[in-house]
């Protein structure tokens, strides 16, 4: 019996090694247009929610390049968008029957700039736009959504800019965000997601040596992100790196349009799911949809979150609305998506 068990374990380890080698041999996609076949997108396991974050680099433009087809195929429970560049909610973008909860935060600073949106099948308990009233967010960069067992903070972090002209603003933003996350974590754990505009480690971009003073890879921004992960009272984890510590080119989520970056696999990992420590047991996987390039200069990032802690017998109450049509009618009374005004 022991010999048989050892043999089986040996076969398992050997099979895992072969699978790992095979995955390493698969080239990173270099397509420049969105796929026409999405059969490779597996549905979320029955015990998981599927949460997607995606910088669309202009939602109206992305819709002409395959964005809607991708979302229909992916079918996430929650979809977080950044850089929508929308001046007002796009009321007919998503069916209310499919996503009864549609949240928009548009830039007040200037038109056609920045902007975030969240589409959810799960019913929020509360929604907050930006930080506090006296904060620095007038560019529509932040939507915080409270669900039954976690807070979702969907964010488009400011870029430090060419020649780092906005680096100080960026670092102030990070400080505000740490305070915001800590306040939320006093009640329940947080998923902090979006285009966080930082490549945390050298492995997170193709050319670290030549980008040490480039926006997104300065030591100041990287140390600031380290401080966000550390948390003063509530430690957090970079969920992708927790599960995939050695991933490199297959981890990149951004490929600039210039100099054939996509074709050369010259990319950056700028999009994240940062989770409070209590949520780590519920993270089943984080997947870079690196095949899904072309609607934007970013690719989507997918979090598979278990509906409950594997060690717990109690299922959380975060569930899709049972009657989406009724929810759609109710939510139109207070949902910002029903308004034609900017947030």
CSV table of C-alpha atoms in Angstrom, one decimal:
chain,number,residue,atom,x,y,z
A,1,UNK,CA,0.0,0.0,0.0
A,2,UNK,CA,2.8,2.4,0.9
A,3,UNK,CA,4.7,1.6,-2.2
A,4,UNK,CA,1.6,2.2,-4.3
A,5,UNK,CA,1.0,5.5,-2.6
A,6,UNK,CA,4.6,6.6,-3.1
A,7,UNK,CA,4.3,5.7,-6.8
A,8,UNK,CA,1.1,7.7,-7.2
A,9,UNK,CA,2.7,10.7,-5.5
A,10,UNK,CA,5.7,10.4,-7.8
A,11,UNK,CA,3.5,10.2,-10.8
A,12,UNK,CA,1.6,13.3,-9.6
A,13,UNK,CA,4.9,15.3,-9.1
A,14,UNK,CA,6.2,14.2,-12.5
A,15,UNK,CA,2.9,15.2,-14.2
A,16,UNK,CA,3.0,18.6,-12.5
A,17,UNK,CA,6.6,19.1,-13.7
A,18,UNK,CA,5.7,18.2,-17.3
A,19,UNK,CA,2.7,20.5,-17.2
A,20,UNK,CA,4.8,23.4,-15.8
A,21,UNK,CA,7.4,22.8,-18.6
A,22,UNK,CA,4.7,22.7,-21.2
A,23,UNK,CA,3.2,26.0,-19.9
A,24,UNK,CA,6.7,27.6,-20.0
A,25,UNK,CA,7.0,26.6,-23.7
A,26,UNK,CA,3.7,28.3,-24.7
A,27,UNK,CA,4.6,31.7,-26.2
A,28,UNK,CA,3.1,34.8,-24.8
A,29,UNK,CA,0.4,36.1,-27.2
A,30,UNK,CA,1.4,39.0,-29.5
A,31,UNK,CA,-2.0,39.6,-31.3
A,32,UNK,CA,-2.9,43.2,-31.9
A,33,UNK,CA,-6.7,42.7,-32.3
A,34,UNK,CA,-9.2,41.0,-30.0
A,35,UNK,CA,-9.9,37.3,-30.4
A,36,UNK,CA,-12.8,36.2,-32.5
A,37,UNK,CA,-13.2,32.9,-30.6
A,38,UNK,CA,-13.4,33.0,-26.8
A,39,UNK,CA,-13.8,29.3,-26.2
A,40,UNK,CA,-10.7,29.5,-24.0
A,41,UNK,CA,-12.5,31.5,-21.4
A,42,UNK,CA,-13.7,29.0,-18.7
A,43,UNK,CA,-16.6,30.0,-16.6
A,44,UNK,CA,-16.0,30.6,-12.9
A,45,UNK,CA,-16.2,27.5,-10.7
A,46,UNK,CA,-19.6,27.2,-8.9
A,47,UNK,CA,-18.0,28.2,-5.6
A,48,UNK,CA,-16.3,31.3,-7.0
A,49,UNK,CA,-17.2,34.9,-8.1
A,50,UNK,CA,-15.5,36.2,-11.1
A,51,UNK,CA,-14.3,39.8,-10.7
A,52,UNK,CA,-12.6,41.6,-13.7
A,53,UNK,CA,-10.6,44.8,-13.8
A,54,UNK,CA,-9.9,46.4,-17.2
A,55,UNK,CA,-8.4,49.7,-18.2
A,56,UNK,CA,-10.3,50.3,-21.5
A,57,UNK,CA,-8.4,53.5,-22.6
A,58,UNK,CA,-11.6,55.1,-23.8
A,59,UNK,CA,-14.7,53.1,-23.5
A,60,UNK,CA,-16.4,54.4,-26.6
A,61,UNK,CA,-13.3,53.4,-28.7
A,62,UNK,CA,-13.0,50.0,-27.0
A,63,UNK,CA,-16.6,49.2,-27.9
A,64,UNK,CA,-15.6,49.5,-31.6
A,65,UNK,CA,-12.7,47.0,-31.1
A,66,UNK,CA,-14.3,44.0,-29.4
A,67,UNK,CA,-15.0,45.1,-25.8
A,68,UNK,CA,-18.6,44.1,-25.7
A,69,UNK,CA,-17.9,40.7,-27.2
A,70,UNK,CA,-15.2,40.1,-24.6
A,71,UNK,CA,-17.5,41.0,-21.7
A,72,UNK,CA,-20.3,38.8,-23.1
A,73,UNK,CA,-17.9,35.9,-23.3
A,74,UNK,CA,-16.2,36.5,-19.9
A,75,UNK,CA,-19.5,37.2,-18.1
A,76,UNK,CA,-18.0,38.4,-14.8
A,77,UNK,CA,-20.1,38.9,-11.7
A,78,UNK,CA,-18.4,42.3,-11.2
A,79,UNK,CA,-16.6,44.3,-13.9
A,80,UNK,CA,-14.4,47.3,-12.9
A,81,UNK,CA,-13.4,49.7,-15.7
A,82,UNK,CA,-10.7,52.4,-15.7
A,83,UNK,CA,-10.0,55.3,-18.1
A,84,UNK,CA,-13.5,55.3,-19.5
A,85,UNK,CA,-13.0,58.9,-20.7
A,86,UNK,CA,-16.8,59.2,-20.5
A,87,UNK,CA,-18.3,62.6,-19.7
A,88,UNK,CA,-21.5,61.0,-18.5
A,89,UNK,CA,-22.8,57.5,-17.9
A,90,UNK,CA,-23.3,55.5,-21.1
A,91,UNK,CA,-26.8,54.4,-20.2
A,92,UNK,CA,-27.3,51.7,-22.9
A,93,UNK,CA,-23.8,50.1,-22.7
A,94,UNK,CA,-24.9,47.2,-20.5
A,95,UNK,CA,-28.3,45.6,-20.1
A,96,UNK,CA,-29.9,46.4,-16.7
A,97,UNK,CA,-31.3,42.9,-16.7
A,98,UNK,CA,-27.7,41.6,-16.9
A,99,UNK,CA,-26.0,44.1,-14.6
A,100,UNK,CA,-28.7,45.8,-12.5
A,101,UNK,CA,-26.1,47.8,-10.5
A,102,UNK,CA,-24.2,50.2,-12.8
A,103,UNK,CA,-21.9,52.8,-11.2
A,104,UNK,CA,-20.1,55.7,-12.9
A,105,UNK,CA,-17.6,58.2,-11.7
A,106,UNK,CA,-16.8,60.8,-14.4
A,107,UNK,CA,-14.1,63.4,-14.4
A,108,UNK,CA,-15.0,66.9,-13.4
A,109,UNK,CA,-11.5,68.3,-14.0
A,110,UNK,CA,-11.7,68.0,-17.8
A,111,UNK,CA,-13.8,66.3,-20.4
A,112,UNK,CA,-12.8,63.0,-22.1
A,113,UNK,CA,-10.4,62.2,-19.3
A,114,UNK,CA,-9.8,59.5,-16.7
A,115,UNK,CA,-13.1,58.0,-15.3
A,116,UNK,CA,-14.1,54.8,-13.7
A,117,UNK,CA,-17.2,52.5,-13.8
A,118,UNK,CA,-18.4,49.4,-12.0
A,119,UNK,CA,-21.0,46.9,-13.3
A,120,UNK,CA,-22.2,44.4,-10.8
A,121,UNK,CA,-24.6,41.4,-10.5
A,122,UNK,CA,-24.1,41.6,-6.8
A,123,UNK,CA,-26.2,44.1,-4.9
A,124,UNK,CA,-24.2,46.8,-3.1
A,125,UNK,CA,-24.9,47.7,0.4
A,126,UNK,CA,-23.3,51.2,0.0
A,127,UNK,CA,-21.4,53.1,-2.7
A,128,UNK,CA,-19.0,56.0,-2.3
A,129,UNK,CA,-17.4,58.1,-5.0
A,130,UNK,CA,-13.9,59.5,-4.5
A,131,UNK,CA,-12.4,60.1,-1.0
A,132,UNK,CA,-13.8,62.7,1.4
A,133,UNK,CA,-15.3,65.9,0.2
A,134,UNK,CA,-12.1,67.8,0.8
A,135,UNK,CA,-9.9,65.3,-1.0
A,136,UNK,CA,-8.0,65.5,-4.3
A,137,UNK,CA,-10.2,63.3,-6.5
A,138,UNK,CA,-11.9,65.5,-9.1
A,139,UNK,CA,-10.9,63.2,-12.0
A,140,UNK,CA,-13.4,60.4,-11.4
A,141,UNK,CA,-10.8,57.9,-10.3
A,142,UNK,CA,-12.4,56.0,-7.4
A,143,UNK,CA,-15.5,54.0,-6.7
A,144,UNK,CA,-15.8,52.1,-3.4
A,145,UNK,CA,-18.5,49.5,-3.2
A,146,UNK,CA,-19.6,47.7,0.0
A,147,UNK,CA,-20.8,44.1,-0.4
A,148,UNK,CA,-21.9,41.7,2.4
A,149,UNK,CA,-18.5,40.2,3.1
A,150,UNK,CA,-16.0,42.7,1.6
A,151,UNK,CA,-15.4,46.2,0.3
A,152,UNK,CA,-14.4,46.6,-3.4
A,153,UNK,CA,-12.3,49.6,-4.1
A,154,UNK,CA,-12.1,50.2,-7.9
A,155,UNK,CA,-9.5,52.7,-8.8
A,156,UNK,CA,-7.5,54.4,-11.6
A,157,UNK,CA,-4.4,55.7,-9.8
A,158,UNK,CA,-2.9,58.9,-11.2
A,159,UNK,CA,0.2,58.5,-13.4
A,160,UNK,CA,3.3,60.4,-12.3
A,161,UNK,CA,3.5,61.9,-15.7
A,162,UNK,CA,6.1,62.8,-18.3
A,163,UNK,CA,9.3,63.9,-16.5
A,164,UNK,CA,7.5,63.0,-13.2
A,165,UNK,CA,5.7,66.3,-13.1
A,166,UNK,CA,2.8,64.7,-11.1
A,167,UNK,CA,4.9,62.5,-8.9
A,168,UNK,CA,4.1,64.5,-5.7
A,169,UNK,CA,0.4,64.3,-6.5
A,170,UNK,CA,0.7,60.6,-7.1
A,171,UNK,CA,2.4,60.0,-3.8
A,172,UNK,CA,-0.3,62.1,-2.0
A,173,UNK,CA,-2.9,60.0,-3.7
A,174,UNK,CA,-1.3,56.8,-2.4
A,175,UNK,CA,-1.3,58.3,1.2
A,176,UNK,CA,-5.0,59.1,0.9
A,177,UNK,CA,-5.7,55.6,-0.4
A,178,UNK,CA,-3.9,53.9,2.5
A,179,UNK,CA,-6.0,55.9,4.9
A,180,UNK,CA,-9.2,55.1,2.9
A,181,UNK,CA,-8.4,51.4,2.9
A,182,UNK,CA,-7.6,51.3,6.6
A,183,UNK,CA,-11.0,53.0,7.4
A,184,UNK,CA,-12.9,50.4,5.3
A,185,UNK,CA,-10.9,47.5,6.8
A,186,UNK,CA,-12.2,48.5,10.3
A,187,UNK,CA,-15.5,46.9,9.2
A,188,UNK,CA,-14.6,44.2,6.7
A,189,UNK,CA,-11.7,43.1,4.4
A,190,UNK,CA,-11.0,45.0,1.1
A,191,UNK,CA,-10.3,44.1,-2.5
A,192,UNK,CA,-8.4,47.1,-4.0
A,193,UNK,CA,-8.3,46.7,-7.7
A,194,UNK,CA,-7.7,48.6,-11.0
A,195,UNK,CA,-4.9,50.2,-13.0
A,196,UNK,CA,-2.6,51.1,-10.0
A,197,UNK,CA,0.0,52.5,-12.4
A,198,UNK,CA,3.0,50.9,-10.8
A,199,UNK,CA,5.3,48.0,-11.7
A,200,UNK,CA,6.3,47.0,-8.2
A,201,UNK,CA,9.3,44.9,-8.9
A,202,UNK,CA,11.9,44.4,-11.7
A,203,UNK,CA,10.1,41.3,-12.8
A,204,UNK,CA,7.0,43.4,-13.5
A,205,UNK,CA,8.3,45.1,-16.6
A,206,UNK,CA,10.3,44.0,-19.6
A,207,UNK,CA,13.1,46.7,-19.3
A,208,UNK,CA,13.7,47.6,-15.7
A,209,UNK,CA,17.2,48.9,-16.2
A,210,UNK,CA,16.2,51.6,-18.6
A,211,UNK,CA,13.1,52.7,-16.7
A,212,UNK,CA,14.4,53.5,-13.2
A,213,UNK,CA,13.1,57.1,-13.5
A,214,UNK,CA,10.1,56.4,-15.6
A,215,UNK,CA,6.6,57.0,-14.3
A,216,UNK,CA,5.4,53.8,-12.7
A,217,UNK,CA,8.8,52.4,-11.8
A,218,UNK,CA,10.4,55.1,-9.7
A,219,UNK,CA,11.7,54.0,-6.4
A,220,UNK,CA,9.3,56.5,-4.7
A,221,UNK,CA,6.3,54.8,-6.4
A,222,UNK,CA,7.5,51.3,-5.7
A,223,UNK,CA,8.2,52.1,-2.0
A,224,UNK,CA,4.8,53.7,-1.7
A,225,UNK,CA,3.2,50.5,-3.1
A,226,UNK,CA,5.2,48.5,-0.6
A,227,UNK,CA,3.7,50.6,2.1
A,228,UNK,CA,0.2,50.0,0.8
A,229,UNK,CA,0.8,46.3,0.9
A,230,UNK,CA,2.3,46.5,4.4
A,231,UNK,CA,-0.6,48.5,5.9
A,232,UNK,CA,-0.3,50.2,9.2
A,233,UNK,CA,-2.8,47.9,10.9
A,234,UNK,CA,-4.1,45.7,8.1
A,235,UNK,CA,-1.5,43.8,6.0
A,236,UNK,CA,-2.5,43.2,2.4
A,237,UNK,CA,-1.3,40.9,-0.4
A,238,UNK,CA,-0.7,41.4,-4.2
A,239,UNK,CA,-3.0,38.4,-5.0
A,240,UNK,CA,-1.4,37.7,-8.4
A,241,UNK,CA,2.2,37.6,-7.1
A,242,UNK,CA,1.1,35.6,-4.1
A,243,UNK,CA,0.0,32.8,-6.5
A,244,UNK,CA,2.4,33.4,-9.4
A,245,UNK,CA,5.7,34.6,-8.0
A,246,UNK,CA,7.9,33.8,-11.0
A,247,UNK,CA,5.6,35.0,-13.8
A,248,UNK,CA,7.2,37.6,-16.1
A,249,UNK,CA,6.1,38.3,-19.7
A,250,UNK,CA,2.9,36.4,-19.2
A,251,UNK,CA,2.1,38.7,-16.3
A,252,UNK,CA,2.2,42.0,-18.2
A,253,UNK,CA,-1.1,43.8,-18.4
A,254,UNK,CA,-0.1,46.8,-20.5
A,255,UNK,CA,1.6,47.1,-23.8
A,256,UNK,CA,2.2,50.6,-25.2
A,257,UNK,CA,1.1,51.3,-28.8
A,258,UNK,CA,4.5,52.7,-29.7
A,259,UNK,CA,7.6,50.8,-31.0
A,260,UNK,CA,5.7,47.5,-31.6
A,261,UNK,CA,5.7,46.8,-27.8
A,262,UNK,CA,3.0,44.1,-28.2
A,263,UNK,CA,4.8,42.3,-30.9
A,264,UNK,CA,8.0,42.3,-28.9
A,265,UNK,CA,6.3,41.4,-25.6
A,266,UNK,CA,7.7,44.7,-24.1
A,267,UNK,CA,5.1,45.2,-21.4
A,268,UNK,CA,4.4,46.3,-17.8
A,269,UNK,CA,2.3,44.8,-15.0
A,270,UNK,CA,0.2,47.8,-13.9
A,271,UNK,CA,-3.2,46.2,-13.0
A,272,UNK,CA,-3.7,44.5,-9.7
A,273,UNK,CA,-5.9,42.8,-7.2
A,274,UNK,CA,-4.7,43.8,-3.7
A,275,UNK,CA,-6.6,41.9,-1.0
A,276,UNK,CA,-6.7,42.2,2.8
A,277,UNK,CA,-5.0,39.3,4.5
A,278,UNK,CA,-8.3,37.8,5.8
A,279,UNK,CA,-9.5,37.4,2.1
A,280,UNK,CA,-6.4,35.4,1.0
A,281,UNK,CA,-7.9,32.0,1.7
A,282,UNK,CA,-10.8,32.9,-0.6
A,283,UNK,CA,-8.5,33.8,-3.6
A,284,UNK,CA,-8.7,30.8,-5.9
A,285,UNK,CA,-6.7,32.4,-8.7
A,286,UNK,CA,-5.8,35.6,-10.5
A,287,UNK,CA,-5.6,35.3,-14.3
A,288,UNK,CA,-4.1,37.7,-16.9
A,289,UNK,CA,-6.2,37.5,-20.0
A,290,UNK,CA,-3.1,38.2,-22.2
A,291,UNK,CA,-4.9,36.9,-25.3
A,292,UNK,CA,-7.5,39.7,-25.0
A,293,UNK,CA,-5.5,42.6,-26.4
A,294,UNK,CA,-6.7,45.1,-29.0
A,295,UNK,CA,-9.7,46.8,-27.5
A,296,UNK,CA,-7.3,48.7,-25.3
A,297,UNK,CA,-3.5,49.0,-24.6
A,298,UNK,CA,-4.2,47.0,-21.4
A,299,UNK,CA,-5.5,43.4,-21.1
A,300,UNK,CA,-8.2,42.3,-18.5
A,301,UNK,CA,-7.2,40.8,-15.2
A,302,UNK,CA,-9.6,38.3,-13.5
A,303,UNK,CA,-9.9,37.4,-9.9
A,304,UNK,CA,-11.7,34.1,-8.9
A,305,UNK,CA,-12.9,34.7,-5.4
A,306,UNK,CA,-14.3,31.8,-3.4
A,307,UNK,CA,-17.8,32.5,-2.1
A,308,UNK,CA,-16.6,31.4,1.3
A,309,UNK,CA,-13.4,30.7,3.2
A,310,UNK,CA,-12.5,27.0,2.5
A,311,UNK,CA,-12.1,26.6,6.3
A,312,UNK,CA,-15.5,28.0,7.1
A,313,UNK,CA,-18.9,26.3,7.0
A,314,UNK,CA,-20.8,29.6,6.6
A,315,UNK,CA,-21.5,30.9,3.1
A,316,UNK,CA,-21.3,34.6,2.7
A,317,UNK,CA,-24.4,36.5,1.6
A,318,UNK,CA,-22.9,38.2,-1.5
A,319,UNK,CA,-25.2,36.8,-4.2
A,320,UNK,CA,-26.4,38.0,-7.6
A,321,UNK,CA,-29.9,39.6,-7.5
A,322,UNK,CA,-32.6,36.9,-7.8
A,323,UNK,CA,-34.8,39.1,-9.9
A,324,UNK,CA,-32.5,41.3,-12.0
A,325,UNK,CA,-35.4,43.0,-13.9
A,326,UNK,CA,-37.0,44.2,-10.6
A,327,UNK,CA,-33.6,45.3,-9.3
A,328,UNK,CA,-33.0,47.2,-12.5
A,329,UNK,CA,-36.3,49.1,-12.0
A,330,UNK,CA,-35.5,49.9,-8.3
A,331,UNK,CA,-31.9,50.9,-8.9
A,332,UNK,CA,-32.8,53.4,-11.6
A,333,UNK,CA,-34.2,55.6,-8.9
A,334,UNK,CA,-30.9,56.2,-7.2
A,335,UNK,CA,-28.2,54.7,-9.5
A,336,UNK,CA,-25.9,57.3,-11.0
A,337,UNK,CA,-26.1,55.4,-14.3
A,338,UNK,CA,-29.6,56.6,-14.7
A,339,UNK,CA,-28.5,60.2,-14.6
A,340,UNK,CA,-27.1,62.3,-17.5
A,341,UNK,CA,-25.0,64.4,-15.1
A,342,UNK,CA,-21.3,63.8,-14.3
A,343,UNK,CA,-20.6,62.4,-10.8
